[in-house]
PDB file of C-alpha atoms in Angstrom:
ATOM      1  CA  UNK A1444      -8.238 -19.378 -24.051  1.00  0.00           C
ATOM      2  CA  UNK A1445      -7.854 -15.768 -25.615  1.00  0.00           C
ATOM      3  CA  UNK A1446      -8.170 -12.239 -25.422  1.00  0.00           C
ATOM      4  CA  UNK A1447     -12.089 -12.419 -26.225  1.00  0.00           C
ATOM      5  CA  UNK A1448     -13.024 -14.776 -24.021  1.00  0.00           C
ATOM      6  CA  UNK A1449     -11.575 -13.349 -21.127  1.00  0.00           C
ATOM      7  CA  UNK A1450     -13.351 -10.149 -22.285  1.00  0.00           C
ATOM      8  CA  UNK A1451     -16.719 -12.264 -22.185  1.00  0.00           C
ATOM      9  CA  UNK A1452     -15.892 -13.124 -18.501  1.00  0.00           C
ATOM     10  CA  UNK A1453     -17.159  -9.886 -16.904  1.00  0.00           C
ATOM     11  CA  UNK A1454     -20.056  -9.883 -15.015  1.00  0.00           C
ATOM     12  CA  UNK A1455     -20.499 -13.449 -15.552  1.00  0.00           C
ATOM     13  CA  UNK A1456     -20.739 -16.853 -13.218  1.00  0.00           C
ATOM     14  CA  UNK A1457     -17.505 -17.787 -13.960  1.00  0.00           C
ATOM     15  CA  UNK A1458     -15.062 -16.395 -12.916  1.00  0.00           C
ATOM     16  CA  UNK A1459     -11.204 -15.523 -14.668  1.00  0.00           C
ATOM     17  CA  UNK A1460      -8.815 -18.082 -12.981  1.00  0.00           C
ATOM     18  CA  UNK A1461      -5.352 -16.554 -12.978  1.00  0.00           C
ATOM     19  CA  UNK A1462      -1.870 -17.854 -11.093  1.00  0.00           C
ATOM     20  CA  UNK A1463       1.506 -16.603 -11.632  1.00  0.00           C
ATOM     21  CA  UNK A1464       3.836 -19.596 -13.289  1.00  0.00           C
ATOM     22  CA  UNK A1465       8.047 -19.188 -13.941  1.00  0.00           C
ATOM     23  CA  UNK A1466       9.029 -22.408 -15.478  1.00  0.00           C
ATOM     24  CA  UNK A1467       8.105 -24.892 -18.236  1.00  0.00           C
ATOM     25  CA  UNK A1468       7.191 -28.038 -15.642  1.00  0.00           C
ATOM     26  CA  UNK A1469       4.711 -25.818 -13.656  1.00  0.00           C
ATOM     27  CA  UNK A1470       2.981 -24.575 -16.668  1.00  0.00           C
ATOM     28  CA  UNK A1471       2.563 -27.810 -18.005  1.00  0.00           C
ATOM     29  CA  UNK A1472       0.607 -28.692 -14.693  1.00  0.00           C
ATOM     30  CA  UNK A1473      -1.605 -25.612 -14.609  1.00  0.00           C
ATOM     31  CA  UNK A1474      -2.140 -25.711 -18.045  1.00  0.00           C
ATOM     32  CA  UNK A1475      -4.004 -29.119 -17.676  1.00  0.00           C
ATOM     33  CA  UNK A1476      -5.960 -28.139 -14.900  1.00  0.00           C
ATOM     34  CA  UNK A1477      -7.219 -25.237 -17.029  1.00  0.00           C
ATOM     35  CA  UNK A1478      -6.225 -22.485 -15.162  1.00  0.00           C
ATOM     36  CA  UNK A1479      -7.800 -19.137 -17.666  1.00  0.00           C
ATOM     37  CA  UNK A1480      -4.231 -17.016 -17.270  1.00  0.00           C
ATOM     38  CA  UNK A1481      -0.439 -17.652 -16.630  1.00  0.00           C
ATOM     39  CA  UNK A1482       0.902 -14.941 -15.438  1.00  0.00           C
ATOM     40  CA  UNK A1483       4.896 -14.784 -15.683  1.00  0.00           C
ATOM     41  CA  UNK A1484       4.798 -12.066 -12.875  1.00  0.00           C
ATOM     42  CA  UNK A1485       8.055 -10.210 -11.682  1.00  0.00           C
ATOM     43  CA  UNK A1486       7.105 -11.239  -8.573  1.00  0.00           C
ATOM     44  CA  UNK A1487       9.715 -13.971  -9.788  1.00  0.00           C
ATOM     45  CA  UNK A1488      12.064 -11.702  -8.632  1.00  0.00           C
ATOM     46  CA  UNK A1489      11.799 -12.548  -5.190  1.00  0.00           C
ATOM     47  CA  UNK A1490      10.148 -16.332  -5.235  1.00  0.00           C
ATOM     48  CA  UNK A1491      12.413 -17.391  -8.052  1.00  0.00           C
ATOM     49  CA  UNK A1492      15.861 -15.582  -8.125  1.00  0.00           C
ATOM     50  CA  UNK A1493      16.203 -13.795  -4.602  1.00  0.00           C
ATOM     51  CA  UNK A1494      15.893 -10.174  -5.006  1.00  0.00           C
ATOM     52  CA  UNK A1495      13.911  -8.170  -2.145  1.00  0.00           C
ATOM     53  CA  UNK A1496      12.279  -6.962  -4.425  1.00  0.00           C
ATOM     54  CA  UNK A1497      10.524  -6.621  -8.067  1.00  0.00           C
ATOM     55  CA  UNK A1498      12.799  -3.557  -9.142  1.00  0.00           C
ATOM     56  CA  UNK A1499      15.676  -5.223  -9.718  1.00  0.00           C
ATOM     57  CA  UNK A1500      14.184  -7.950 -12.672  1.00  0.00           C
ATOM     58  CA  UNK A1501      15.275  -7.042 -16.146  1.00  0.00           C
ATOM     59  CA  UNK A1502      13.884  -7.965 -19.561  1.00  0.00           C
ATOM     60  CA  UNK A1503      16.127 -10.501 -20.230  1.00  0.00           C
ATOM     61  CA  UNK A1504      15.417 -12.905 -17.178  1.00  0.00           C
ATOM     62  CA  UNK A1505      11.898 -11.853 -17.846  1.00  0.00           C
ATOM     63  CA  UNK A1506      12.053 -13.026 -21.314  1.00  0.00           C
ATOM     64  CA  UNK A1507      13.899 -16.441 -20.091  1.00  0.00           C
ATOM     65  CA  UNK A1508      10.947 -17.269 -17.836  1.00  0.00           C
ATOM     66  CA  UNK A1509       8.313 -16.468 -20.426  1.00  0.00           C
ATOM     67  CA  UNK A1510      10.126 -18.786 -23.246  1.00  0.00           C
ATOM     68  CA  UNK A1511      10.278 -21.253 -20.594  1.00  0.00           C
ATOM     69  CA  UNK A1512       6.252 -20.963 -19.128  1.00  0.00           C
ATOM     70  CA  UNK A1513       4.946 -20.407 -23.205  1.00  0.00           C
ATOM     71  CA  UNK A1514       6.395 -23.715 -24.259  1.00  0.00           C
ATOM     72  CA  UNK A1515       4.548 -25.675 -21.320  1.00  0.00           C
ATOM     73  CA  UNK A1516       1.460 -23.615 -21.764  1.00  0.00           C
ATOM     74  CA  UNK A1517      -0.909 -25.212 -24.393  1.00  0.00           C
ATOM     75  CA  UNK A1518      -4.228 -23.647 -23.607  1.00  0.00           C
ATOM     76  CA  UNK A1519      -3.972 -20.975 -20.886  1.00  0.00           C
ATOM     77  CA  UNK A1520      -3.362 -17.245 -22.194  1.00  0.00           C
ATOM     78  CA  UNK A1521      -0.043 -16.511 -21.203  1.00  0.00           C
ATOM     79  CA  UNK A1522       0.656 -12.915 -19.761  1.00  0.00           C
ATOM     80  CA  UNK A1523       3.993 -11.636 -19.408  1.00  0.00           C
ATOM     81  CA  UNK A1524       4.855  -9.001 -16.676  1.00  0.00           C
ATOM     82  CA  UNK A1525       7.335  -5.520 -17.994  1.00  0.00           C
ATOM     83  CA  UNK A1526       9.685  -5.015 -15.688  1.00  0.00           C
ATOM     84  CA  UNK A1527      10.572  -1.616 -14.061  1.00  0.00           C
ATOM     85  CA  UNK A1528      11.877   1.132 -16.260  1.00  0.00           C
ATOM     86  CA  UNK A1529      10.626  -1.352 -19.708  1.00  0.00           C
ATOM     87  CA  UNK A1530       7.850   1.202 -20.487  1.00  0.00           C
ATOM     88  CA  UNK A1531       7.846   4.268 -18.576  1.00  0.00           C
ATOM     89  CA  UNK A1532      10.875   6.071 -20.552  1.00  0.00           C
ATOM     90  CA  UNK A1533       8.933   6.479 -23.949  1.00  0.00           C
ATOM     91  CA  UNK A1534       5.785   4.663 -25.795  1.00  0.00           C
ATOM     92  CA  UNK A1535       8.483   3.843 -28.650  1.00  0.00           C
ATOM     93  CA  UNK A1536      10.180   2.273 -25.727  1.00  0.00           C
ATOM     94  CA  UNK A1537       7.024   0.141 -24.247  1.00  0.00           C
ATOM     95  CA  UNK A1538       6.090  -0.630 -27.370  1.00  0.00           C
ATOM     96  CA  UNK A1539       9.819  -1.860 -28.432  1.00  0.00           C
ATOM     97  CA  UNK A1540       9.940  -3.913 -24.962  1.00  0.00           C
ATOM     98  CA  UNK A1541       6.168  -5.346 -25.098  1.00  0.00           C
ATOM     99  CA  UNK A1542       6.738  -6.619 -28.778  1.00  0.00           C
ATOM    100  CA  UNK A1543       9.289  -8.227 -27.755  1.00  0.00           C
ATOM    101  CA  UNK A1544       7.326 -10.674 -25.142  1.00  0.00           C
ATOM    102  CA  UNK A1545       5.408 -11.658 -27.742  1.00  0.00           C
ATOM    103  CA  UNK A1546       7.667 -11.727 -30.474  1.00  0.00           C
ATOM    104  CA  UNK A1547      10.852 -13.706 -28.872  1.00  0.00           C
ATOM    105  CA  UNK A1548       8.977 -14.861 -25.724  1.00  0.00           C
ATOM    106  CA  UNK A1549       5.818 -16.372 -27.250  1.00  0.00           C
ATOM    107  CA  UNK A1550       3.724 -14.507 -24.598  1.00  0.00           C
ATOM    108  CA  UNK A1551      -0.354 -13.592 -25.816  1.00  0.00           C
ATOM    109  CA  UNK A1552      -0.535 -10.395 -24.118  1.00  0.00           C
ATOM    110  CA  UNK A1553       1.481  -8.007 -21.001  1.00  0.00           C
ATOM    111  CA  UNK A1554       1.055  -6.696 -17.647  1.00  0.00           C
ATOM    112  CA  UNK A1555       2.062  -3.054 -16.774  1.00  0.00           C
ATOM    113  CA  UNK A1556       1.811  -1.394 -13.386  1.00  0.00           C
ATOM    114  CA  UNK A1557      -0.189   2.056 -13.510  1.00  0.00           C
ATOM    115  CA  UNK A1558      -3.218   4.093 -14.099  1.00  0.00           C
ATOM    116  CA  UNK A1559      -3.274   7.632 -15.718  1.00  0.00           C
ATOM    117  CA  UNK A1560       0.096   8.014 -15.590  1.00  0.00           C
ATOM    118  CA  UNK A1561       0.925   4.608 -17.871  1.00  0.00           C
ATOM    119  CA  UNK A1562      -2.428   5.454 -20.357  1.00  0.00           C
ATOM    120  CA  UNK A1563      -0.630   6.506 -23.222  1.00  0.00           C
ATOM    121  CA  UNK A1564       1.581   3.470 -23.037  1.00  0.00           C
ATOM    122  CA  UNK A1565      -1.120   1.291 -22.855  1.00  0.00           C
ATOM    123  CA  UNK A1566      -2.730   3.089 -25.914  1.00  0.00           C
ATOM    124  CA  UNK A1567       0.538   3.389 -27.938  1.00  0.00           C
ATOM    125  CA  UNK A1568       0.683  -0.828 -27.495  1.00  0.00           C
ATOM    126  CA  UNK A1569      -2.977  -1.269 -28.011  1.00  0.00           C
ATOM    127  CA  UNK A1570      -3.001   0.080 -31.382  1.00  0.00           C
ATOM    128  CA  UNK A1571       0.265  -1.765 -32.395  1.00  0.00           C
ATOM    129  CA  UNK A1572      -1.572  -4.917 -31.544  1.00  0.00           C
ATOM    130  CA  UNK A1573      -0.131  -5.864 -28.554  1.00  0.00           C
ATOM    131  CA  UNK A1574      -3.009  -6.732 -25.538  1.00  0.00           C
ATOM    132  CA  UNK A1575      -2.322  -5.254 -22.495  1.00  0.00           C
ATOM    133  CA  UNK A1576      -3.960  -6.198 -18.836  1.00  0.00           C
ATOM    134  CA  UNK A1577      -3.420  -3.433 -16.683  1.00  0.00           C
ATOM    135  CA  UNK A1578      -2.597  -3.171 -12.912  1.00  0.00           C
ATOM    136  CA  UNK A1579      -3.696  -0.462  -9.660  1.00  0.00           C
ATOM    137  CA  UNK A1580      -4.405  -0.181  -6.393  1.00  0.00           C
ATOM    138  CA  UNK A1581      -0.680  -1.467  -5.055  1.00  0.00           C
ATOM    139  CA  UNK A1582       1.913  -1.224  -7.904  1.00  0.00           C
ATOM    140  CA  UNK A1583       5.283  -3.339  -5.959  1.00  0.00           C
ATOM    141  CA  UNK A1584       7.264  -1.597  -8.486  1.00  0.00           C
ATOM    142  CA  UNK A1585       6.514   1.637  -6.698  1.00  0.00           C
ATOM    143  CA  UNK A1586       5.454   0.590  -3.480  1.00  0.00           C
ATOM    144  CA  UNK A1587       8.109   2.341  -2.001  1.00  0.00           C
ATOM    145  CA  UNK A1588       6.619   5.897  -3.041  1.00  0.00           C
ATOM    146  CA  UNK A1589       2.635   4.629  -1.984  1.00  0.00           C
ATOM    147  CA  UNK A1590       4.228   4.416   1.522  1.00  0.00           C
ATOM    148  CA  UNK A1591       5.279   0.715   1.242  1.00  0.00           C
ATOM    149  CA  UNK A1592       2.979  -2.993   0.894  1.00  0.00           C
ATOM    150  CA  UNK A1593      -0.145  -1.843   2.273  1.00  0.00           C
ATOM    151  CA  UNK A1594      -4.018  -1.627   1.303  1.00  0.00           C
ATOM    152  CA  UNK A1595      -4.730   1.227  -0.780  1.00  0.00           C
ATOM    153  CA  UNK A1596      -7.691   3.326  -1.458  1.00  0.00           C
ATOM    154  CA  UNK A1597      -9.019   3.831   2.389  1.00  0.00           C
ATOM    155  CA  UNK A1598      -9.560   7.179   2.192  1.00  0.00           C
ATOM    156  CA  UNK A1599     -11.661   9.258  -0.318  1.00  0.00           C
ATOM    157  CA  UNK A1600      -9.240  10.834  -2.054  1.00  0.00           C
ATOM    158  CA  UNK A1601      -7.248   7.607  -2.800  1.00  0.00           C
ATOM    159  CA  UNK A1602     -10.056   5.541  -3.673  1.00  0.00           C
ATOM    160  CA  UNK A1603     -11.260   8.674  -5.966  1.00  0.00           C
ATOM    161  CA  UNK A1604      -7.740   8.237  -7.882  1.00  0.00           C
ATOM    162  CA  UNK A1605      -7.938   4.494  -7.827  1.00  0.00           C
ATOM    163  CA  UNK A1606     -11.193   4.747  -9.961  1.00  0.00           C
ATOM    164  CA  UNK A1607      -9.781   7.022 -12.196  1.00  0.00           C
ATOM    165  CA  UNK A1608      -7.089   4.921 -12.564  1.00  0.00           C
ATOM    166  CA  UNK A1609      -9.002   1.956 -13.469  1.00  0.00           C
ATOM    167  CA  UNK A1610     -10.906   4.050 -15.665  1.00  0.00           C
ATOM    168  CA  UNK A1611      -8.382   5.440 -17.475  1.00  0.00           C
ATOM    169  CA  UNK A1612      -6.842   2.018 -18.211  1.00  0.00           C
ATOM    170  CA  UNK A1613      -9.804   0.635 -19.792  1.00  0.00           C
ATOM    171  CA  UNK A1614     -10.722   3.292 -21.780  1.00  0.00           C
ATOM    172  CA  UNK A1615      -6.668   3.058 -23.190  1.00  0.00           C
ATOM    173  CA  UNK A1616      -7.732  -0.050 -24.299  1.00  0.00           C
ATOM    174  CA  UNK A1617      -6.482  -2.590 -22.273  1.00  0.00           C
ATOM    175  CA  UNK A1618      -8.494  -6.063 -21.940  1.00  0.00           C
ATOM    176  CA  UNK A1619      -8.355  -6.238 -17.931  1.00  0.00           C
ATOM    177  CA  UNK A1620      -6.915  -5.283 -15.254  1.00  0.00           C
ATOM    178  CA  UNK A1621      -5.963  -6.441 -11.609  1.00  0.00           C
ATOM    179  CA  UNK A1622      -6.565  -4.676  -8.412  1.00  0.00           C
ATOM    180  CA  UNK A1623      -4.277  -5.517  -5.745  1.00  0.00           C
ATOM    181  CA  UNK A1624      -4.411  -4.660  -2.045  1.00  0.00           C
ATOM    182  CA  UNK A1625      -7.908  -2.503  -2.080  1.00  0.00           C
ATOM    183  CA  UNK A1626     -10.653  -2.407  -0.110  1.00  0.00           C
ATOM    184  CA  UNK A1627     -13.503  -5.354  -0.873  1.00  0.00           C
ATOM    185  CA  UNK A1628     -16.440  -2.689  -1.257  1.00  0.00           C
ATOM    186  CA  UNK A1629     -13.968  -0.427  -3.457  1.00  0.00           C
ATOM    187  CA  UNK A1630     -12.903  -3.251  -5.953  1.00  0.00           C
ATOM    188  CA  UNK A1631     -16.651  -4.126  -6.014  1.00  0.00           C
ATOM    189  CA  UNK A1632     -17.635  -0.582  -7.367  1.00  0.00           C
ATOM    190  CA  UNK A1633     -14.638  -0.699  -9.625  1.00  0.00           C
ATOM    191  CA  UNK A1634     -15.866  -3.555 -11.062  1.00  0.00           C
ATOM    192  CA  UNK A1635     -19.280  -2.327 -11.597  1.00  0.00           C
ATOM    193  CA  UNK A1636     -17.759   1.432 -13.199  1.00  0.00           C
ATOM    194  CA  UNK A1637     -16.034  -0.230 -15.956  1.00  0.00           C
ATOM    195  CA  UNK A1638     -16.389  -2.407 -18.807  1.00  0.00           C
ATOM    196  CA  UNK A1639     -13.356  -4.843 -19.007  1.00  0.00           C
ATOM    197  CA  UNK A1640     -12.858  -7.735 -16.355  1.00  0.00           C
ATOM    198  CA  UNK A1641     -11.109  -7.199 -12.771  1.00  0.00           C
ATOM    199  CA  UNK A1642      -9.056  -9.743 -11.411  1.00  0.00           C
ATOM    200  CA  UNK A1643      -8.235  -9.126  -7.682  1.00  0.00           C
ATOM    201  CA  UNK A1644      -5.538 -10.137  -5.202  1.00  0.00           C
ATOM    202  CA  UNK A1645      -6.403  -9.067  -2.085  1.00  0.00           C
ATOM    203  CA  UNK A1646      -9.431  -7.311  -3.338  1.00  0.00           C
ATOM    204  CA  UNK A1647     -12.273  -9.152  -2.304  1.00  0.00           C
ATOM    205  CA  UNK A1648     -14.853 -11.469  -3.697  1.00  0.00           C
ATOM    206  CA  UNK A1649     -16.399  -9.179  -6.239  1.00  0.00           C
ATOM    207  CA  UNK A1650     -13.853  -9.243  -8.872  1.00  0.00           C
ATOM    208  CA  UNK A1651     -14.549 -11.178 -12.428  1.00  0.00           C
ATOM    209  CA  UNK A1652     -11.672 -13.202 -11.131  1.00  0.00           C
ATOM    210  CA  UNK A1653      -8.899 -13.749  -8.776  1.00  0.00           C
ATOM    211  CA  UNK A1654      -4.532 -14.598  -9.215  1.00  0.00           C
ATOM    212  CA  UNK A1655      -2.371 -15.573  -6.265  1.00  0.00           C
ATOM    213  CA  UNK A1656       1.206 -16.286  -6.309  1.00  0.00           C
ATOM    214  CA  UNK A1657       1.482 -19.831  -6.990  1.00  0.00           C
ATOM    215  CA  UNK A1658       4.320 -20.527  -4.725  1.00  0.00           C
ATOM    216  CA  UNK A1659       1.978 -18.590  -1.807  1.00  0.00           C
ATOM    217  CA  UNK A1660      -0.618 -20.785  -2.051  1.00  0.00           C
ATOM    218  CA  UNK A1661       1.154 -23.968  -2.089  1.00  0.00           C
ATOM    219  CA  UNK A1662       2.881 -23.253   0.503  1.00  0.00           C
ATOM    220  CA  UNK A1663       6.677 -22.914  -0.772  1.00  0.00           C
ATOM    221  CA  UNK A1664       7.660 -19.457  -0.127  1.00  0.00           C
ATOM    222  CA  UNK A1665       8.520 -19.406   3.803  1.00  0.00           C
ATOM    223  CA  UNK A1666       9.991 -15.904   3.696  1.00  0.00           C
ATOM    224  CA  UNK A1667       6.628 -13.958   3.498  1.00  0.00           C
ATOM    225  CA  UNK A1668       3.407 -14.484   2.925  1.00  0.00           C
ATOM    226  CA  UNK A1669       0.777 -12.065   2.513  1.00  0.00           C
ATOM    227  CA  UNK A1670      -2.160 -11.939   4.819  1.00  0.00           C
ATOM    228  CA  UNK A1671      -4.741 -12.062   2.165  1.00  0.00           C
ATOM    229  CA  UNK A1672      -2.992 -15.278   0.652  1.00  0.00           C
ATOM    230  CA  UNK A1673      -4.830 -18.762   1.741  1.00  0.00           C
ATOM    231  CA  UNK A1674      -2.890 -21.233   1.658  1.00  0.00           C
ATOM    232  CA  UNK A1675      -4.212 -24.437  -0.040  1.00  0.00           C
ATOM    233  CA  UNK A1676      -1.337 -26.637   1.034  1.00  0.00           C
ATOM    234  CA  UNK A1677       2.125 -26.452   2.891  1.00  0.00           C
ATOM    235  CA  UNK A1678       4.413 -27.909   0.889  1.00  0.00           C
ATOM    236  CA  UNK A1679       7.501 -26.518   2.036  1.00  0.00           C
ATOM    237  CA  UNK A1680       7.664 -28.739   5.260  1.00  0.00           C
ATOM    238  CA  UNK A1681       7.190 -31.862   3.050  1.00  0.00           C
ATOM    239  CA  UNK A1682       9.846 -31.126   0.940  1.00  0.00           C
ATOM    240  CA  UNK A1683      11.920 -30.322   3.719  1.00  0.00           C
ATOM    241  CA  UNK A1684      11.096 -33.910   4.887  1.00  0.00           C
ATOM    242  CA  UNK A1685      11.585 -35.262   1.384  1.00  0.00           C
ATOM    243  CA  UNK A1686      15.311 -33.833   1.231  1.00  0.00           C
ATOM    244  CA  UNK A1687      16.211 -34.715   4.583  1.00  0.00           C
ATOM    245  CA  UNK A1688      14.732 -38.642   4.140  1.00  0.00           C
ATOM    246  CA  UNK A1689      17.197 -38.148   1.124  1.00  0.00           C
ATOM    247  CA  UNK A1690      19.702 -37.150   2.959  1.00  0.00           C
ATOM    248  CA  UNK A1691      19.632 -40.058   5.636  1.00  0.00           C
ATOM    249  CA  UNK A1692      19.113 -43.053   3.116  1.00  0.00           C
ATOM    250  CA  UNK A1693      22.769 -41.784   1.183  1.00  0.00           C
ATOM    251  CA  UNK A1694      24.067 -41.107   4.340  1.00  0.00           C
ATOM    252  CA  UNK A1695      23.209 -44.792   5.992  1.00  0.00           C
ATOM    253  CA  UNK A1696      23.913 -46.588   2.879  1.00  0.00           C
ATOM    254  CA  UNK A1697      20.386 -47.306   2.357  1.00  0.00           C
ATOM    255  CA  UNK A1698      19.741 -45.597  -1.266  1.00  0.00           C
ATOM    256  CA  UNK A1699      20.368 -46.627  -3.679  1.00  0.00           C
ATOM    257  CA  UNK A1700      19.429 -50.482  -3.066  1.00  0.00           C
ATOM    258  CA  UNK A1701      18.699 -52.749  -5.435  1.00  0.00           C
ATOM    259  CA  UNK A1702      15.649 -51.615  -6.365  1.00  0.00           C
ATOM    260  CA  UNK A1703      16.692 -48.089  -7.681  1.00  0.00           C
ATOM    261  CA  UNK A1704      20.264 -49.941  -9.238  1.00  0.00           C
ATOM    262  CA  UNK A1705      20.710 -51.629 -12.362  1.00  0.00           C
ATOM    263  CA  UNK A1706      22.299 -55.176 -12.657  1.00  0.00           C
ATOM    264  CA  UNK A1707      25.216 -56.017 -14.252  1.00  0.00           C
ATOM    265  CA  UNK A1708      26.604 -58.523 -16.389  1.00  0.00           C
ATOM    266  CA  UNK A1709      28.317 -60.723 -13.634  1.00  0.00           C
ATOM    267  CA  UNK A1710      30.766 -62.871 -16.239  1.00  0.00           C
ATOM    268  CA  UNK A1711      32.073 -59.351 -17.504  1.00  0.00           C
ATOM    269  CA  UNK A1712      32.589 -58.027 -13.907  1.00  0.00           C
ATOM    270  CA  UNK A1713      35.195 -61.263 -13.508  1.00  0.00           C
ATOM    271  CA  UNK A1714      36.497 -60.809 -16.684  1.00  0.00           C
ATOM    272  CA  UNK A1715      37.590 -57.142 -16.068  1.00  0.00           C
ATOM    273  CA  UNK A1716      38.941 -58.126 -12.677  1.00  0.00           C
ATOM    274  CA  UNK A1717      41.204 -60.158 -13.905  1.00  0.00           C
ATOM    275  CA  UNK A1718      42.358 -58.354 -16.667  1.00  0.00           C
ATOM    276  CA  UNK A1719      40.584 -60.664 -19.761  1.00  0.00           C
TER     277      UNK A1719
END
């Protein structure tokens, strides 16, 4: 997978597969099941390391989780997300902080939160050869100032600025760019206004593709779940179960038994217990 065949994605049957991945085992198992994107989100923040939110995740536990996700990832584009305050200071400064997910982290591209207001970032990276998939609608780095984790673009003037803001990121040059939290018939005349591929989360069906949070749609993250996530299975119960079989079996004397143990020597058992 790279940058142009994502590009070649829009408008076509098939659609841009992306999921969010932290670690080296999990991209190893996306990878083979050719998922199109891994998407080292700082959404990690929360799922991975216990913040309450996405602010708090700096560079340097971003970059960990990258190195980690780029060496499982053998086919799938990897995308690495810049944490708050990594480009909005200067474009020296997003440029300085995006090279360096590619350069140390072995990411193939970035994510960055914004529309008009981020455009000259995304240009200043652009043209230092760094890919950049953009991001509107609801930015959780700035939730907090669009009135918290809610749909955006209901009203005309917000859905006016959310197609300028789409807008504007394409035409800065990034290669996509996901809407999250808009209305369905809004993200479907998004999609039609520009020319790069749109990859929704909670934006309806007509996106060139769709990302969820990996451990939302397994199942694994009990704490919240948004409503537009489905969940494909519920794995946090079995593991529960798993642990607490675990548990038991150490507890009763029943693991290990002979069939998880190794055998022994029996003549060198006596011979130690007696000292030979």
């Amino acid at each position: 997978m790279n940058i142009a065949a994502i590009r070649k994605r829009k408008n076509s049957s098939e659609k841009i597969i992306m999921l969010t991945c932290y670690d080296y085992s999990t991209a190893l198992l996306l990878d083979s099941l050719g998922v199109d994107l891994l998407l080292v989100g700082d959404s990690l923040g929360m799922v991975m390391l216990g913040y309450d939110s996405t602010v708090p995740v700096t560079m340097e536990e971003m970059l960990h989780h990258c190195k980690a996700v780029s060496r499982g990832a053998k086919n799938s584009l990897v995308v690495g997300d810049m944490p708050f305050l990594s480009y909005q200071i200067s474009n020296e400064e997003a440029i300085k902080n995006a090279g360096r997910f590619l350069k140390e982290a072995g990411c193939d591209a970035v994510k960055l939160e914004g529309g008009i207001e981020v455009a000259d970032k995304i240009s200043a990276m652009v043209k230092a050869g760094i890919p950049v998939m953009g991001h509107v609608g609801l930015t959780p780095q700035t939730a907090s100032s669009l009135g918290g984790y809610k749909v955006q673009g209901k009203d005309l003037d917000s859905a006016k600025k959310l197609l300028l803001d789409a807008k504007a990121v394409e035409e800065a040059g990034a290669f996509s760019v996901v809407l999250e939290c808009v209305p369905a018939p809004l993200a479907a005349l998004i999609t039609e206004k520009i020319s790069i591929p749109t990859i929704g989360i909670g934006a309806g069906p007509e996106c060139d593709g769709q990302v969820l949070v990996t451990h939302d749609l397994l199942g694994m993250f009990e704490k919240f779940t948004p409503s537009f996530v489905k969940k494909y299975a519920n794995l946090a119960p079995i593991i529960k179960d798993a642990i607490n079989n675990f548990i038991e079996d150490v507890k009763n004397d029943n693991f290990p038994d002979d069939d998880h143990s190794f055998s022994g020597n029996s003549e060198v058992i006596e011979k130690l217990k007696w000292g030979k």
